[in-house]
Amino acid sequence: MTCFFSNKYLNILHQNIAGLLKKSDVLAVCLDDLFEKQINVDIICITEHFVMKGYENQLNVPNYCLAACYSRKEKKRGGACILVKNGHRFKELPKIANISSPGVFECCGIELIDYKIIVICIYRVPNINNLNDCLAKLEFILKDVSNARQKKIVIAGDFNIDMLKSTRQSISFECLLLNFNFKLALKQPTRLSSLTCIDNFAHNYKKACRANVLDFAMSDHTAQLLQCPVPKVFTNKFWYSTRRDYANENIIKFKDCMNSLTFSEIYETHDPNIAYNKFIDTFKMFYDLCFPFYTIKINIIKKPKWLSRGVKLCSKKKRLLLWQLRLNPNQVNKVTFSNYSKLYKKIIKLTQKSQNNYNIKQSKNKSKTTWQIINQTKLNIPKNPINSINLGSFKISDPLDICNAFNNHFVDKIQPKIDVGSNPKPHRISTQPNSIFLAPSEPYNIFKIIMSLKNTNSVGYDGISTKVLKSVANDICLHLSYILIFFFFFTF
């Protein structure tokens, strides 16, 4: 794994998106625009994602995984989630999500392990009657996270409290933050339709953080970007992998070698173990010579192929039409923007469909490619490992003990149910322990077994590709047959 360290900023983005499922592709285009401007968004905090509980795997933002999420069980509204770019190490803070109250105060949180930074995403439902309850929940969170020493904390969200006006709500909110040495990052409109600052970042950084408002034209809320100073930025942009060169000319070269070899040394012994060792040593020596290793660079950040220059131009035009609508909010501009927004989404879908059809058409394994495309529509949700289990009155955490406990459960506890009917004793087949019959191991039988393997480059424990093995099956089946004959003779 290759790591890059530089004195830069950790970029955290917040967006009230009003429905992430239908706008994830539009968000991907906007993120790519920022990436081209040398702004690499590390964390995305989403409020009002509109995804019900149990359907979080339908979320899909390329190059990001779902780190934490709060979803409502009944109504398909609200919600808060945090997406982390691939390559960052993190852990979810479930106790933050447990503080949530559906339809009132919805939140979730994570900790970035390499930075010792806690990120919390909050959505407060706009209702003046729930202000005291929401402030009480926020105070509980601040007390809890403030106990984490030497850790920076960033709270992003849609608080629905206008910080541009001096009201009881805004004063109470800001005083609560100041009591825990938190300060707000923005003092400018984040919802341009009402010119209110209801989305914001609160943090406990002593150094100055950069905060900007970005208009992605995805909802009536703008996006907000907070750039947090960190000593070093840890990003895994790519990693190296070694692979064998299975080019066609190398396969032909290897086949010629196997065809020219007589393997006479295996016929000079009657011990099957010695014969096989001599065979496999010679086989692997030429295998290593004909298929050398080479190093490839694998990028963690993969740009979707459907994200073309035309799609980006459509995204820019949509934002331009939105600005024209805000400058001159007449009916003509409103209809123009609405129609173009629908056309823009249709263009993205058609571009994706065209790219998927091309990938399937060019693929040798169309079924595998089709399933890869289907799986790409689901967000990568890391599975929590089993750290400990209760075994009777004891709690075990050692990985080996946990494995043994599961093994004992499935082997000893679960008994197969046998329907013996009217006969209480199962029928036993008489056996002859001192007799055995083995059919002769002929070269043709070995050839058939080898050719029945899947034609892939996958390897076994010996590192030999099945595709290569099939290419020389006709040249080695006679030698393997000789070894097997002596193996059965000496064994039985």
GROMACS .gro file of N, CA, C and O in nm, residues 296-396:
model
  404
  296ILE      N    1   0.165  -0.423  -1.091
  296ILE     CA    2   0.066  -0.330  -1.144
  296ILE      C    3   0.021  -0.235  -1.034
  296ILE      O    4   0.027  -0.268  -0.916
  297LYS      N    5  -0.021  -0.119  -1.075
  297LYS     CA    6  -0.071  -0.019  -0.980
  297LYS      C    7  -0.223  -0.016  -0.988
  297LYS      O    8  -0.280   0.002  -1.096
  298ILE      N    9  -0.288  -0.034  -0.875
  298ILE     CA   10  -0.434  -0.036  -0.869
  298ILE      C   11  -0.480   0.088  -0.795
  298ILE      O   12  -0.444   0.112  -0.679
  299ASN      N   13  -0.558   0.170  -0.862
  299ASN     CA   14  -0.610   0.293  -0.803
  299ASN      C   15  -0.730   0.262  -0.715
  299ASN      O   16  -0.821   0.189  -0.755
  300ILE      N   17  -0.728   0.318  -0.594
  300ILE     CA   18  -0.844   0.302  -0.506
  300ILE      C   19  -0.959   0.390  -0.555
  300ILE      O   20  -1.075   0.351  -0.553
  301ILE      N   21  -0.926   0.512  -0.600
  301ILE     CA   22  -1.027   0.604  -0.649
  301ILE      C   23  -1.051   0.575  -0.796
  301ILE      O   24  -0.963   0.596  -0.880
  302LYS      N   25  -1.168   0.525  -0.827
  302LYS     CA   26  -1.202   0.490  -0.964
  302LYS      C   27  -1.314   0.582  -1.014
  302LYS      O   28  -1.421   0.589  -0.954
  303LYS      N   29  -1.285   0.650  -1.121
  303LYS     CA   30  -1.383   0.740  -1.179
  303LYS      C   31  -1.485   0.659  -1.261
  303LYS      O   32  -1.446   0.579  -1.346
  304PRO      N   33  -1.614   0.677  -1.237
  304PRO     CA   34  -1.715   0.604  -1.317
  304PRO      C   35  -1.700   0.636  -1.466
  304PRO      O   36  -1.681   0.751  -1.504
  305LYS      N   37  -1.707   0.533  -1.549
  305LYS     CA   38  -1.688   0.552  -1.692
  305LYS      C   39  -1.800   0.632  -1.756
  305LYS      O   40  -1.782   0.693  -1.861
  306TRP      N   41  -1.919   0.630  -1.693
  306TRP     CA   42  -2.031   0.705  -1.750
  306TRP      C   43  -2.017   0.856  -1.726
  306TRP      O   44  -2.087   0.936  -1.788
  307LEU      N   45  -1.925   0.894  -1.637
  307LEU     CA   46  -1.908   1.035  -1.603
  307LEU      C   47  -1.825   1.102  -1.712
  307LEU      O   48  -1.705   1.121  -1.701
  308SER      N   49  -1.891   1.137  -1.821
  308SER     CA   50  -1.825   1.191  -1.939
  308SER      C   51  -1.819   1.343  -1.936
  308SER      O   52  -1.876   1.409  -1.848
  309ARG      N   53  -1.752   1.398  -2.033
  309ARG     CA   54  -1.740   1.543  -2.043
  309ARG      C   55  -1.877   1.606  -2.069
  309ARG      O   56  -1.909   1.714  -2.019
  310GLY      N   57  -1.961   1.538  -2.147
  310GLY     CA   58  -2.094   1.589  -2.176
  310GLY      C   59  -2.181   1.598  -2.051
  310GLY      O   60  -2.256   1.695  -2.033
  311VAL      N   61  -2.169   1.497  -1.963
  311VAL     CA   62  -2.246   1.498  -1.839
  311VAL      C   63  -2.202   1.615  -1.750
  311VAL      O   64  -2.284   1.683  -1.688
  312LYS      N   65  -2.073   1.643  -1.747
  312LYS     CA   66  -2.022   1.755  -1.667
  312LYS      C   67  -2.071   1.888  -1.721
  312LYS      O   68  -2.106   1.980  -1.644
  313LEU      N   69  -2.074   1.901  -1.853
  313LEU     CA   70  -2.124   2.025  -1.912
  313LEU      C   71  -2.271   2.046  -1.880
  313LEU      O   72  -2.315   2.158  -1.854
  314CYS      N   73  -2.348   1.937  -1.879
  314CYS     CA   74  -2.490   1.947  -1.843
  314CYS      C   75  -2.505   1.990  -1.697
  314CYS      O   76  -2.596   2.068  -1.664
  315SER      N   77  -2.417   1.940  -1.610
  315SER     CA   78  -2.422   1.978  -1.470
  315SER      C   79  -2.395   2.128  -1.452
  315SER      O   80  -2.463   2.197  -1.376
  316LYS      N   81  -2.297   2.179  -1.523
  316LYS     CA   82  -2.265   2.322  -1.515
  316LYS      C   83  -2.379   2.408  -1.569
  316LYS      O   84  -2.411   2.514  -1.514
  317LYS      N   85  -2.442   2.362  -1.677
  317LYS     CA   86  -2.553   2.438  -1.734
  317LYS      C   87  -2.672   2.441  -1.638
  317LYS      O   88  -2.741   2.543  -1.625
  318LYS      N   89  -2.695   2.331  -1.569
  318LYS     CA   90  -2.805   2.327  -1.473
  318LYS      C   91  -2.783   2.429  -1.362
  318LYS      O   92  -2.875   2.501  -1.321
  319ARG      N   93  -2.659   2.438  -1.311
  319ARG     CA   94  -2.630   2.535  -1.206
  319ARG      C   95  -2.642   2.679  -1.257
  319ARG      O   96  -2.684   2.768  -1.184
  320LEU      N   97  -2.607   2.699  -1.383
  320LEU     CA   98  -2.621   2.832  -1.443
  320LEU      C   99  -2.767   2.872  -1.452
  320LEU      O  100  -2.804   2.986  -1.422
  321LEU      N  101  -2.852   2.778  -1.491
  321LEU     CA  102  -2.996   2.805  -1.499
  321LEU      C  103  -3.054   2.834  -1.361
  321LEU      O  104  -3.146   2.916  -1.347
  322LEU      N  105  -3.000   2.768  -1.258
  322LEU     CA  106  -3.049   2.793  -1.123
  322LEU      C  107  -3.015   2.936  -1.079
  322LEU      O  108  -3.097   3.005  -1.018
  323TRP      N  109  -2.894   2.981  -1.111
  323TRP     CA  110  -2.856   3.119  -1.076
  323TRP      C  111  -2.943   3.220  -1.151
  323TRP      O  112  -2.982   3.323  -1.096
  324GLN      N  113  -2.973   3.192  -1.275
  324GLN     CA  114  -3.062   3.280  -1.352
  324GLN      C  115  -3.200   3.285  -1.290
  324GLN      O  116  -3.265   3.391  -1.286
  325LEU      N  117  -3.246   3.172  -1.239
  325LEU     CA  118  -3.377   3.168  -1.174
  325LEU      C  119  -3.376   3.250  -1.045
  325LEU      O  120  -3.474   3.320  -1.015
  326ARG      N  121  -3.267   3.244  -0.971
  326ARG     CA  122  -3.261   3.320  -0.846
  326ARG      C  123  -3.247   3.469  -0.871
  326ARG      O  124  -3.299   3.551  -0.793
  327LEU      N  125  -3.178   3.506  -0.977
  327LEU     CA  126  -3.165   3.648  -1.009
  327LEU      C  127  -3.295   3.704  -1.064
  327LEU      O  128  -3.330   3.820  -1.039
  328ASN      N  129  -3.366   3.620  -1.139
  328ASN     CA  130  -3.491   3.665  -1.199
  328ASN      C  131  -3.596   3.554  -1.184
  328ASN      O  132  -3.619   3.476  -1.276
  329PRO      N  133  -3.660   3.546  -1.067
  329PRO     CA  134  -3.752   3.434  -1.040
  329PRO      C  135  -3.888   3.449  -1.107
  329PRO      O  136  -3.990   3.467  -1.040
  330ASN      N  137  -3.890   3.441  -1.239
  330ASN     CA  138  -4.017   3.446  -1.310
  330ASN      C  139  -4.059   3.305  -1.352
  330ASN      O  140  -3.983   3.208  -1.338
  331GLN      N  141  -4.177   3.293  -1.407
  331GLN     CA  142  -4.233   3.163  -1.442
  331GLN      C  143  -4.153   3.095  -1.554
  331GLN      O  144  -4.137   2.972  -1.554
  332VAL      N  145  -4.103   3.176  -1.649
  332VAL     CA  146  -4.029   3.120  -1.763
  332VAL      C  147  -3.901   3.052  -1.715
  332VAL      O  148  -3.870   2.938  -1.753
  333ASN      N  149  -3.826   3.122  -1.630
  333ASN     CA  150  -3.701   3.064  -1.579
  333ASN      C  151  -3.728   2.942  -1.491
  333ASN      O  152  -3.650   2.847  -1.489
  334LYS      N  153  -3.839   2.945  -1.418
  334LYS     CA  154  -3.874   2.832  -1.332
  334LYS      C  155  -3.904   2.707  -1.415
  334LYS      O  156  -3.858   2.597  -1.384
  335VAL      N  157  -3.982   2.725  -1.522
  335VAL     CA  158  -4.016   2.611  -1.609
  335VAL      C  159  -3.892   2.561  -1.682
  335VAL      O  160  -3.871   2.439  -1.695
  336THR      N  161  -3.806   2.653  -1.725
  336THR     CA  162  -3.684   2.615  -1.796
  336THR      C  163  -3.592   2.532  -1.707
  336THR      O  164  -3.539   2.429  -1.749
  337PHE      N  165  -3.576   2.577  -1.583
  337PHE     CA  166  -3.490   2.503  -1.490
  337PHE      C  167  -3.549   2.366  -1.456
  337PHE      O  168  -3.477   2.266  -1.451
  338SER      N  169  -3.679   2.360  -1.436
  338SER     CA  170  -3.744   2.233  -1.403
  338SER      C  171  -3.731   2.133  -1.517
  338SER      O  172  -3.698   2.015  -1.495
  339ASN      N  173  -3.755   2.178  -1.639
  339ASN     CA  174  -3.745   2.088  -1.755
  339ASN      C  175  -3.602   2.040  -1.777
  339ASN      O  176  -3.579   1.923  -1.810
  340TYR      N  177  -3.505   2.131  -1.757
  340TYR     CA  178  -3.366   2.091  -1.780
  340TYR      C  179  -3.318   1.996  -1.671
  340TYR      O  180  -3.236   1.907  -1.698
  341SER      N  181  -3.368   2.013  -1.548
  341SER     CA  182  -3.330   1.920  -1.441
  341SER      C  183  -3.375   1.779  -1.473
  341SER      O  184  -3.301   1.681  -1.451
  342LYS      N  185  -3.496   1.766  -1.526
  342LYS     CA  186  -3.547   1.634  -1.566
  342LYS      C  187  -3.466   1.577  -1.681
  342LYS      O  188  -3.434   1.458  -1.684
  343LEU      N  189  -3.431   1.664  -1.777
  343LEU     CA  190  -3.351   1.620  -1.892
  343LEU      C  191  -3.212   1.577  -1.848
  343LEU      O  192  -3.158   1.478  -1.899
  344TYR      N  193  -3.155   1.649  -1.752
  344TYR     CA  194  -3.021   1.617  -1.702
  344TYR      C  195  -3.018   1.478  -1.638
  344TYR      O  196  -2.926   1.398  -1.664
  345LYS      N  197  -3.119   1.446  -1.555
  345LYS     CA  198  -3.125   1.314  -1.494
  345LYS      C  199  -3.144   1.205  -1.599
  345LYS      O  200  -3.086   1.096  -1.588
  346LYS      N  201  -3.222   1.237  -1.702
  346LYS     CA  202  -3.244   1.139  -1.809
  346LYS      C  203  -3.115   1.113  -1.886
  346LYS      O  204  -3.085   0.999  -1.924
  347ILE      N  205  -3.036   1.219  -1.907
  347ILE     CA  206  -2.909   1.203  -1.978
  347ILE      C  207  -2.815   1.113  -1.899
  347ILE      O  208  -2.746   1.027  -1.957
  348ILE      N  209  -2.810   1.131  -1.768
  348ILE     CA  210  -2.724   1.047  -1.684
  348ILE      C  211  -2.767   0.901  -1.694
  348ILE      O  212  -2.683   0.811  -1.710
  349LYS      N  213  -2.897   0.875  -1.686
  349LYS     CA  214  -2.946   0.737  -1.692
  349LYS      C  215  -2.914   0.673  -1.828
  349LYS      O  216  -2.873   0.557  -1.834
  350LEU      N  217  -2.932   0.750  -1.935
  350LEU     CA  218  -2.904   0.696  -2.068
  350LEU      C  219  -2.754   0.670  -2.086
  350LEU      O  220  -2.714   0.571  -2.149
  351THR      N  221  -2.671   0.759  -2.031
  351THR     CA  222  -2.527   0.740  -2.041
  351THR      C  223  -2.484   0.616  -1.964
  351THR      O  224  -2.401   0.537  -2.011
  352GLN      N  225  -2.540   0.596  -1.845
  352GLN     CA  226  -2.509   0.478  -1.766
  352GLN      C  227  -2.555   0.350  -1.838
  352GLN      O  228  -2.482   0.250  -1.841
  353LYS      N  229  -2.673   0.354  -1.894
  353LYS     CA  230  -2.725   0.238  -1.965
  353LYS      C  231  -2.639   0.203  -2.085
  353LYS      O  232  -2.608   0.085  -2.109
  354SER      N  233  -2.596   0.304  -2.159
  354SER     CA  234  -2.511   0.281  -2.275
  354SER      C  235  -2.377   0.222  -2.234
  354SER      O  236  -2.326   0.129  -2.298
  355GLN      N  237  -2.319   0.274  -2.125
  355GLN     CA  238  -2.190   0.223  -2.079
  355GLN      C  239  -2.202   0.080  -2.028
  355GLN      O  240  -2.115  -0.005  -2.056
  356ASN      N  241  -2.310   0.049  -1.956
  356ASN     CA  242  -2.331  -0.087  -1.906
  356ASN      C  243  -2.350  -0.186  -2.020
  356ASN      O  244  -2.296  -0.298  -2.016
  357ASN      N  245  -2.427  -0.148  -2.121
  357ASN     CA  246  -2.447  -0.235  -2.237
  357ASN      C  247  -2.316  -0.262  -2.309
  357ASN      O  248  -2.290  -0.374  -2.355
  358TYR      N  249  -2.233  -0.159  -2.319
  358TYR     CA  250  -2.103  -0.176  -2.385
  358TYR      C  251  -2.014  -0.271  -2.305
  358TYR      O  252  -1.948  -0.359  -2.364
  359ASN      N  253  -2.011  -0.256  -2.173
  359ASN     CA  254  -1.929  -0.343  -2.089
  359ASN      C  255  -1.973  -0.489  -2.099
  359ASN      O  256  -1.890  -0.580  -2.105
  360ILE      N  257  -2.105  -0.511  -2.100
  360ILE     CA  258  -2.156  -0.648  -2.110
  360ILE      C  259  -2.125  -0.707  -2.247
  360ILE      O  260  -2.085  -0.824  -2.260
  361LYS      N  261  -2.139  -0.626  -2.352
  361LYS     CA  262  -2.115  -0.674  -2.488
  361LYS      C  263  -1.968  -0.711  -2.509
  361LYS      O  264  -1.937  -0.810  -2.576
  362GLN      N  265  -1.876  -0.633  -2.450
  362GLN     CA  266  -1.733  -0.659  -2.468
  362GLN      C  267  -1.680  -0.767  -2.374
  362GLN      O  268  -1.567  -0.814  -2.392
  363SER      N  269  -1.759  -0.805  -2.275
  363SER     CA  270  -1.712  -0.901  -2.176
  363SER      C  271  -1.718  -1.044  -2.229
  363SER      O  272  -1.809  -1.082  -2.303
  364LYS      N  273  -1.619  -1.125  -2.187
  364LYS     CA  274  -1.620  -1.266  -2.223
  364LYS      C  275  -1.716  -1.344  -2.132
  364LYS      O  276  -1.778  -1.439  -2.177
  365ASN      N  277  -1.725  -1.302  -2.007
  365ASN     CA  278  -1.817  -1.365  -1.912
  365ASN      C  279  -1.930  -1.265  -1.885
  365ASN      O  280  -1.923  -1.184  -1.793
  366LYS      N  281  -2.032  -1.268  -1.967
  366LYS     CA  282  -2.140  -1.169  -1.961
  366LYS      C  283  -2.220  -1.179  -1.831
  366LYS      O  284  -2.266  -1.078  -1.777
  367SER      N  285  -2.238  -1.299  -1.781
  367SER     CA  286  -2.313  -1.316  -1.657
  367SER      C  287  -2.239  -1.251  -1.540
  367SER      O  288  -2.299  -1.181  -1.458
  368LYS      N  289  -2.107  -1.273  -1.533
  368LYS     CA  290  -2.027  -1.214  -1.426
  368LYS      C  291  -2.027  -1.061  -1.434
  368LYS      O  292  -2.042  -0.992  -1.332
  369THR      N  293  -2.012  -1.008  -1.555
  369THR     CA  294  -2.012  -0.862  -1.573
  369THR      C  295  -2.147  -0.802  -1.534
  369THR      O  296  -2.153  -0.694  -1.473
  370THR      N  297  -2.255  -0.871  -1.568
  370THR     CA  298  -2.388  -0.821  -1.534
  370THR      C  299  -2.405  -0.811  -1.383
  370THR      O  300  -2.456  -0.712  -1.330
  371TRP      N  301  -2.360  -0.915  -1.310
  371TRP     CA  302  -2.371  -0.912  -1.164
  371TRP      C  303  -2.279  -0.807  -1.103
  371TRP      O  304  -2.312  -0.748  -0.999
  372GLN      N  305  -2.164  -0.784  -1.165
  372GLN     CA  306  -2.076  -0.677  -1.116
  372GLN      C  307  -2.144  -0.541  -1.127
  372GLN      O  308  -2.134  -0.458  -1.037
  373ILE      N  309  -2.215  -0.519  -1.237
  373ILE     CA  310  -2.287  -0.392  -1.256
  373ILE      C  311  -2.399  -0.379  -1.154
  373ILE      O  312  -2.421  -0.271  -1.096
  374ILE      N  313  -2.468  -0.490  -1.128
  374ILE     CA  314  -2.577  -0.487  -1.029
  374ILE      C  315  -2.522  -0.456  -0.890
  374ILE      O  316  -2.578  -0.375  -0.816
  375ASN      N  317  -2.411  -0.520  -0.855
  375ASN     CA  318  -2.353  -0.499  -0.722
  375ASN      C  319  -2.296  -0.359  -0.705
  375ASN      O  320  -2.288  -0.308  -0.593
  376GLN      N  321  -2.257  -0.295  -0.815
  376GLN     CA  322  -2.205  -0.159  -0.807
  376GLN      C  323  -2.313  -0.058  -0.772
  376GLN      O  324  -2.282   0.054  -0.730
  377THR      N  325  -2.439  -0.095  -0.790
  377THR     CA  326  -2.547  -0.004  -0.756
  377THR      C  327  -2.575  -0.001  -0.606
  377THR      O  328  -2.655   0.078  -0.559
  378LYS      N  329  -2.507  -0.089  -0.531
  378LYS     CA  330  -2.525  -0.094  -0.387
  378LYS      C  331  -2.403  -0.034  -0.319
  378LYS      O  332  -2.290  -0.056  -0.362
  379LEU      N  333  -2.428   0.040  -0.215
  379LEU     CA  334  -2.319   0.104  -0.141
  379LEU      C  335  -2.245   0.000  -0.058
  379LEU      O  336  -2.304  -0.092  -0.005
  380ASN      N  337  -2.114   0.018  -0.051
  380ASN     CA  338  -2.031  -0.071   0.029
  380ASN      C  339  -2.051  -0.041   0.177
  380ASN      O  340  -2.007   0.061   0.227
  381ILE      N  341  -2.116  -0.133   0.248
  381ILE     CA  342  -2.139  -0.116   0.391
  381ILE      C  343  -2.049  -0.214   0.466
  381ILE      O  344  -2.069  -0.335   0.457
  382PRO      N  345  -1.948  -0.165   0.535
  382PRO     CA  346  -1.859  -0.257   0.607
  382PRO      C  347  -1.934  -0.338   0.711
  382PRO      O  348  -2.022  -0.287   0.779
  383LYS      N  349  -1.901  -0.466   0.722
  383LYS     CA  350  -1.964  -0.554   0.820
  383LYS      C  351  -1.884  -0.551   0.950
  383LYS      O  352  -1.762  -0.558   0.948
  384ASN      N  353  -1.955  -0.540   1.060
  384ASN     CA  354  -1.888  -0.536   1.189
  384ASN      C  355  -1.839  -0.677   1.226
  384ASN      O  356  -1.915  -0.774   1.221
  385PRO      N  357  -1.711  -0.691   1.263
  385PRO     CA  358  -1.661  -0.823   1.302
  385PRO      C  359  -1.715  -0.865   1.437
  385PRO      O  360  -1.760  -0.783   1.518
  386ILE      N  361  -1.713  -0.997   1.463
  386ILE     CA  362  -1.756  -1.050   1.592
  386ILE      C  363  -1.638  -1.043   1.687
  386ILE      O  364  -1.540  -1.119   1.673
  387ASN      N  365  -1.642  -0.951   1.781
  387ASN     CA  366  -1.532  -0.932   1.875
  387ASN      C  367  -1.543  -1.021   1.998
  387ASN      O  368  -1.442  -1.059   2.057
  388SER      N  369  -1.665  -1.056   2.037
  388SER     CA  370  -1.685  -1.140   2.155
  388SER      C  371  -1.822  -1.206   2.149
  388SER      O  372  -1.913  -1.155   2.083
  389ILE      N  373  -1.835  -1.320   2.216
  389ILE     CA  374  -1.964  -1.390   2.225
  389ILE      C  375  -1.981  -1.441   2.368
  389ILE      O  376  -1.884  -1.457   2.443
  390ASN      N  377  -2.106  -1.465   2.403
  390ASN     CA  378  -2.139  -1.520   2.536
  390ASN      C  379  -2.151  -1.671   2.524
  390ASN      O  380  -2.232  -1.722   2.446
  391LEU      N  381  -2.070  -1.742   2.598
  391LEU     CA  382  -2.072  -1.887   2.600
  391LEU      C  383  -2.113  -1.931   2.739
  391LEU      O  384  -2.031  -1.938   2.831
  392GLY      N  385  -2.243  -1.957   2.755
  392GLY     CA  386  -2.295  -1.987   2.887
  392GLY      C  387  -2.288  -1.863   2.975
  392GLY      O  388  -2.341  -1.758   2.942
  393SER      N  389  -2.221  -1.873   3.086
  393SER     CA  390  -2.205  -1.759   3.176
  393SER      C  391  -2.073  -1.686   3.153
  393SER      O  392  -2.040  -1.593   3.226
  394PHE      N  393  -1.997  -1.731   3.051
  394PHE     CA  394  -1.867  -1.671   3.024
  394PHE      C  395  -1.872  -1.588   2.895
  394PHE      O  396  -1.948  -1.619   2.803
  395LYS      N  397  -1.790  -1.487   2.890
  395LYS     CA  398  -1.775  -1.404   2.771
  395LYS      C  399  -1.635  -1.425   2.716
  395LYS      O  400  -1.536  -1.400   2.785
  396ILE      N  401  -1.627  -1.475   2.592
  396ILE     CA  402  -1.496  -1.502   2.531
  396ILE      C  403  -1.471  -1.403   2.418
  396ILE      O  404  -1.562  -1.367   2.343
   0.00000   0.00000   0.00000
